[in-house]
Amino acid sequence: FYLAYGNLALGAFNLIPAFPLDGGRALRALLWAMRPGFERATLRAIAVARVATVGLVLAGLWQVVSSQATGGLWLILIAWILWGAGDQERVRITVESALRGRNIAPLVRFDFLTLDAEDTLDRAAERIVAAPPQPLYPVVADDAAVGTVTPAMFNAVPLGLWAATKLHWLVRRAPAVPTIGLETQALAALAKLDELRMDALPVSEPGVGVIGLLERSSVARWIEVTASAST
C-alpha cells in the first residue's frame, strides 16, 4: 500500500507543469503544437514553471507555519531545484538559438596584437599595456605562431628578471593551445572554450597562420544582442 501510494504521489508530482518535470515537458509539447517554434514553446513552458514553483514555495511556507516543517522545507527545496533547472534550460535554449548554424567568422577579432618570441618580457609587457586589452596573445617567430601567452603567465618570472628573459622561454613552459578555423561552428567553439576553461582561442588559416582571436566576450555579446532582438 505504501509503495503504491508513494508511486502515485510521485507520478502526480511529476505532472506539475514545472519544467523540466514531465508535466512541464508535456506543456511544452502542447504549446509547440499550438504554435510552431521549439525555443518559443520552451521559454513559455519555463515561464509557467515559474508560477508553479512559486506555488510550491507558498505551499511549503504554509506547511512550515502549520507545524509541518519537514514537509514544508522539502517543498521549498524542490521548488529551488526546479527554478535552477529551469534557468539552466532557458540559458541553453537561448545560447543554442543564437549560435545554431552559424560559424565563428563574424565573431572573430582581426585587429589583435601578436608578440615576438625574441622580445624580452619587459618589452612584451610594454606592448601589452599600450595596446587594447585581449585575453590571449599569440607569439610568433619567423612569421609562424609558436604559442600563446596571457598576462597572468608573466607572474612566473620575478620582475627583476624580465629584462633578461625572452618570451620564447615563457612560451615553451606554457600548455599548448589549439587553434580553430573560420568555418568552425560557433556552438562547437563555445564548447571548446568551456572544455579548456579559456576566454579566447586563436583562429588560424592553412598556409597563413593565426589571423584572429575568438573571444568568449564576443560570443556572449552576440548571444545578448540576438536574445534581445527575439523578445
GROMACS .gro file of C-alpha atoms in nm:
model
  231
    1PHE     CA    1   0.000   0.000   0.000
    2TYR     CA    2   0.273   0.246   0.095
    3LEU     CA    3   0.472   0.159  -0.217
    4ALA     CA    4   0.164   0.216  -0.435
    5TYR     CA    5   0.081   0.539  -0.252
    6GLY     CA    6   0.438   0.662  -0.293
    7ASN     CA    7   0.441   0.587  -0.666
    8LEU     CA    8   0.107   0.757  -0.720
    9ALA     CA    9   0.221   1.063  -0.526
   10LEU     CA   10   0.546   1.076  -0.725
   11GLY     CA   11   0.354   1.038  -1.052
   12ALA     CA   12   0.114   1.315  -0.961
   13PHE     CA   13   0.400   1.543  -0.856
   14ASN     CA   14   0.582   1.473  -1.183
   15LEU     CA   15   0.278   1.602  -1.374
   16ILE     CA   16   0.310   1.950  -1.223
   17PRO     CA   17   0.371   2.186  -1.520
   18ALA     CA   18   0.709   2.289  -1.386
   19PHE     CA   19   0.987   2.242  -1.638
   20PRO     CA   20   1.187   2.013  -1.652
   21LEU     CA   21   0.934   1.776  -1.488
   22ASP     CA   22   0.736   1.561  -1.731
   23GLY     CA   23   0.437   1.788  -1.679
   24GLY     CA   24   0.645   2.082  -1.798
   25ARG     CA   25   0.767   1.887  -2.100
   26ALA     CA   26   0.409   1.789  -2.184
   27LEU     CA   27   0.311   2.156  -2.158
   28ARG     CA   28   0.595   2.249  -2.393
   29ALA     CA   29   0.475   1.988  -2.644
   30LEU     CA   30   0.123   2.133  -2.625
   31LEU     CA   31   0.248   2.490  -2.673
   32TRP     CA   32   0.468   2.375  -2.959
   33ALA     CA   33   0.170   2.207  -3.127
   34MET     CA   34  -0.043   2.519  -3.087
   35ARG     CA   35   0.223   2.749  -3.229
   36PRO     CA   36   0.532   2.605  -3.403
   37GLY     CA   37   0.865   2.710  -3.255
   38PHE     CA   38   1.061   2.487  -3.020
   39GLU     CA   39   1.253   2.769  -2.849
   40ARG     CA   40   0.940   2.980  -2.802
   41ALA     CA   41   0.747   2.687  -2.660
   42THR     CA   42   1.031   2.603  -2.418
   43LEU     CA   43   1.060   2.959  -2.289
   44ARG     CA   44   0.684   2.980  -2.235
   45ALA     CA   45   0.682   2.647  -2.053
   46ILE     CA   46   0.960   2.776  -1.827
   47ALA     CA   47   0.757   3.090  -1.758
   48VAL     CA   48   0.463   2.873  -1.648
   49ALA     CA   49   0.705   2.670  -1.437
   50ARG     CA   50   0.799   2.989  -1.251
   51VAL     CA   51   0.438   3.022  -1.137
   52ALA     CA   52   0.429   2.655  -1.033
   53THR     CA   53   0.750   2.684  -0.831
   54VAL     CA   54   0.621   2.996  -0.655
   55GLY     CA   55   0.311   2.792  -0.567
   56LEU     CA   56   0.532   2.518  -0.423
   57VAL     CA   57   0.719   2.773  -0.212
   58LEU     CA   58   0.393   2.916  -0.078
   59ALA     CA   59   0.264   2.566  -0.002
   60GLY     CA   60   0.591   2.488   0.175
   61LEU     CA   61   0.572   2.804   0.383
   62TRP     CA   62   0.214   2.722   0.479
   63GLN     CA   63   0.323   2.376   0.595
   64VAL     CA   64   0.607   2.526   0.798
   65VAL     CA   65   0.361   2.764   0.966
   66SER     CA   66   0.122   2.470   1.024
   67SER     CA   67   0.390   2.281   1.222
   68GLN     CA   68   0.477   2.052   0.930
   69ALA     CA   69   0.824   2.193   0.898
   70THR     CA   70   0.991   1.889   0.740
   71GLY     CA   71   0.742   1.857   0.455
   72GLY     CA   72   0.735   2.231   0.402
   73LEU     CA   73   1.113   2.259   0.381
   74TRP     CA   74   1.120   1.972   0.132
   75LEU     CA   75   0.871   2.156  -0.091
   76ILE     CA   76   1.079   2.474  -0.074
   77LEU     CA   77   1.396   2.280  -0.158
   78ILE     CA   78   1.226   2.110  -0.455
   79ALA     CA   79   1.098   2.446  -0.579
   80TRP     CA   80   1.451   2.591  -0.557
   81ILE     CA   81   1.591   2.296  -0.756
   82LEU     CA   82   1.319   2.329  -1.021
   83TRP     CA   83   1.380   2.703  -1.050
   84GLY     CA   84   1.751   2.643  -1.107
   85ALA     CA   85   1.684   2.368  -1.361
   86GLY     CA   86   1.450   2.599  -1.548
   87ASP     CA   87   1.717   2.870  -1.554
   88GLN     CA   88   1.973   2.627  -1.695
   89GLU     CA   89   1.732   2.515  -1.966
   90ARG     CA   90   1.649   2.876  -2.054
   91VAL     CA   91   2.018   2.963  -2.089
   92ARG     CA   92   2.081   2.651  -2.301
   93ILE     CA   93   1.791   2.730  -2.533
   94THR     CA   94   1.898   3.095  -2.566
   95VAL     CA   95   2.258   3.001  -2.648
   96GLU     CA   96   2.163   2.731  -2.898
   97SER     CA   97   1.907   2.956  -3.068
   98ALA     CA   98   2.164   3.236  -3.108
   99LEU     CA   99   2.453   3.019  -3.233
  100ARG     CA  100   2.292   2.727  -3.415
  101GLY     CA  101   2.403   2.701  -3.779
  102ARG     CA  102   2.647   2.993  -3.751
  103ASN     CA  103   3.023   2.975  -3.789
  104ILE     CA  104   3.263   3.194  -3.595
  105ALA     CA  105   3.372   3.420  -3.883
  106PRO     CA  106   3.150   3.719  -3.785
  107LEU     CA  107   3.260   3.690  -3.421
  108VAL     CA  108   3.638   3.685  -3.477
  109ARG     CA  109   3.855   3.976  -3.371
  110PHE     CA  110   4.103   4.051  -3.650
  111ASP     CA  111   4.270   4.363  -3.504
  112PHE     CA  112   4.479   4.192  -3.238
  113LEU     CA  113   4.829   4.216  -3.101
  114THR     CA  114   5.092   3.949  -3.161
  115LEU     CA  115   5.418   3.928  -2.969
  116ASP     CA  116   5.763   3.839  -3.100
  117ALA     CA  117   5.923   3.534  -2.941
  118GLU     CA  118   6.255   3.721  -2.925
  119ASP     CA  119   6.110   4.008  -2.722
  120THR     CA  120   6.208   4.026  -2.358
  121LEU     CA  121   5.931   4.009  -2.103
  122ASP     CA  122   5.961   4.378  -2.015
  123ARG     CA  123   5.933   4.475  -2.384
  124ALA     CA  124   5.636   4.241  -2.431
  125ALA     CA  125   5.469   4.385  -2.120
  126GLU     CA  126   5.512   4.740  -2.256
  127ARG     CA  127   5.344   4.640  -2.583
  128ILE     CA  128   5.058   4.470  -2.397
  129VAL     CA  129   4.994   4.778  -2.182
  130ALA     CA  130   5.000   5.010  -2.485
  131ALA     CA  131   4.751   4.804  -2.687
  132PRO     CA  132   4.377   4.739  -2.633
  133PRO     CA  133   4.331   4.452  -2.386
  134GLN     CA  134   4.283   4.097  -2.507
  135PRO     CA  135   4.272   3.774  -2.305
  136LEU     CA  136   4.529   3.589  -2.517
  137TYR     CA  137   4.840   3.693  -2.711
  138PRO     CA  138   4.975   3.480  -2.997
  139VAL     CA  139   5.355   3.461  -3.004
  140VAL     CA  140   5.528   3.440  -3.343
  141ALA     CA  141   5.879   3.356  -3.461
  142ASP     CA  142   5.978   3.398  -3.828
  143ASP     CA  143   5.614   3.481  -3.911
  144ALA     CA  144   5.494   3.148  -3.769
  145ALA     CA  145   5.293   3.107  -3.449
  146VAL     CA  146   5.486   2.923  -3.180
  147GLY     CA  147   5.238   2.950  -2.893
  148THR     CA  148   5.031   3.186  -2.684
  149VAL     CA  149   5.070   3.371  -2.356
  150THR     CA  150   4.841   3.551  -2.115
  151PRO     CA  151   4.937   3.844  -1.890
  152ALA     CA  152   4.899   3.621  -1.584
  153MET     CA  153   5.180   3.396  -1.710
  154PHE     CA  154   5.430   3.678  -1.662
  155ASN     CA  155   5.397   3.628  -1.286
  156ALA     CA  156   5.601   3.306  -1.323
  157VAL     CA  157   5.914   3.521  -1.365
  158PRO     CA  158   6.039   3.766  -1.099
  159LEU     CA  159   6.010   4.126  -1.215
  160GLY     CA  160   6.385   4.176  -1.183
  161LEU     CA  161   6.449   3.908  -1.446
  162TRP     CA  162   6.208   4.036  -1.710
  163ALA     CA  163   6.477   4.231  -1.895
  164ALA     CA  164   6.692   3.917  -1.929
  165THR     CA  165   6.415   3.666  -2.013
  166LYS     CA  166   6.297   3.610  -2.369
  167LEU     CA  167   5.931   3.546  -2.442
  168HIS     CA  168   6.005   3.211  -2.608
  169TRP     CA  169   6.124   3.083  -2.269
  170LEU     CA  170   5.778   3.152  -2.129
  171VAL     CA  171   5.601   3.002  -2.430
  172ARG     CA  172   5.788   2.671  -2.404
  173ARG     CA  173   5.661   2.630  -2.048
  174ALA     CA  174   5.300   2.709  -2.130
  175PRO     CA  175   5.048   2.438  -2.224
  176ALA     CA  176   4.974   2.418  -2.595
  177VAL     CA  177   4.659   2.600  -2.703
  178PRO     CA  178   4.472   2.459  -3.004
  179THR     CA  179   4.368   2.683  -3.291
  180ILE     CA  180   4.033   2.680  -3.471
  181GLY     CA  181   3.936   2.770  -3.826
  182LEU     CA  182   3.699   3.037  -3.953
  183GLU     CA  183   3.447   2.771  -4.056
  184THR     CA  184   3.425   2.625  -3.705
  185GLN     CA  185   3.066   2.619  -3.582
  186ALA     CA  186   3.006   2.872  -3.305
  187LEU     CA  187   2.846   2.614  -3.075
  188ALA     CA  188   3.147   2.384  -3.113
  189ALA     CA  189   3.386   2.673  -3.049
  190LEU     CA  190   3.199   2.772  -2.734
  191ALA     CA  191   3.212   2.410  -2.616
  192LYS     CA  192   3.590   2.410  -2.675
  193LEU     CA  193   3.629   2.731  -2.472
  194ASP     CA  194   3.433   2.571  -2.189
  195GLU     CA  195   3.633   2.248  -2.212
  196LEU     CA  196   3.967   2.431  -2.193
  197ARG     CA  197   3.836   2.689  -1.943
  198MET     CA  198   3.974   2.969  -2.159
  199ASP     CA  199   3.846   3.314  -2.253
  200ALA     CA  200   3.985   3.312  -2.607
  201LEU     CA  201   4.120   3.086  -2.880
  202PRO     CA  202   4.346   3.176  -3.174
  203VAL     CA  203   4.191   3.145  -3.518
  204SER     CA  204   4.416   3.022  -3.797
  205GLU     CA  205   4.401   2.953  -4.168
  206PRO     CA  206   4.612   2.690  -4.350
  207GLY     CA  207   4.923   2.843  -4.502
  208VAL     CA  208   4.858   3.177  -4.332
  209GLY     CA  209   4.882   3.112  -3.960
  210VAL     CA  210   4.697   3.296  -3.686
  211ILE     CA  211   4.460   3.553  -3.835
  212GLY     CA  212   4.242   3.644  -3.539
  213LEU     CA  213   4.104   3.568  -3.196
  214LEU     CA  214   3.770   3.428  -3.090
  215GLU     CA  215   3.692   3.580  -2.752
  216ARG     CA  216   3.427   3.449  -2.514
  217SER     CA  217   3.310   3.808  -2.459
  218SER     CA  218   3.232   3.843  -2.832
  219VAL     CA  219   3.023   3.526  -2.825
  220ALA     CA  220   2.842   3.649  -2.513
  221ARG     CA  221   2.766   3.987  -2.675
  222TRP     CA  222   2.623   3.814  -2.983
  223ILE     CA  223   2.401   3.596  -2.765
  224GLU     CA  224   2.285   3.901  -2.569
  225VAL     CA  225   2.203   4.101  -2.883
  226THR     CA  226   2.016   3.819  -3.056
  227ALA     CA  227   1.827   3.733  -2.737
  228SER     CA  228   1.715   4.096  -2.702
  229ALA     CA  229   1.608   4.107  -3.067
  230SER     CA  230   1.397   3.791  -3.033
  231THR     CA  231   1.199   3.914  -2.730
   0.00000   0.00000   0.00000
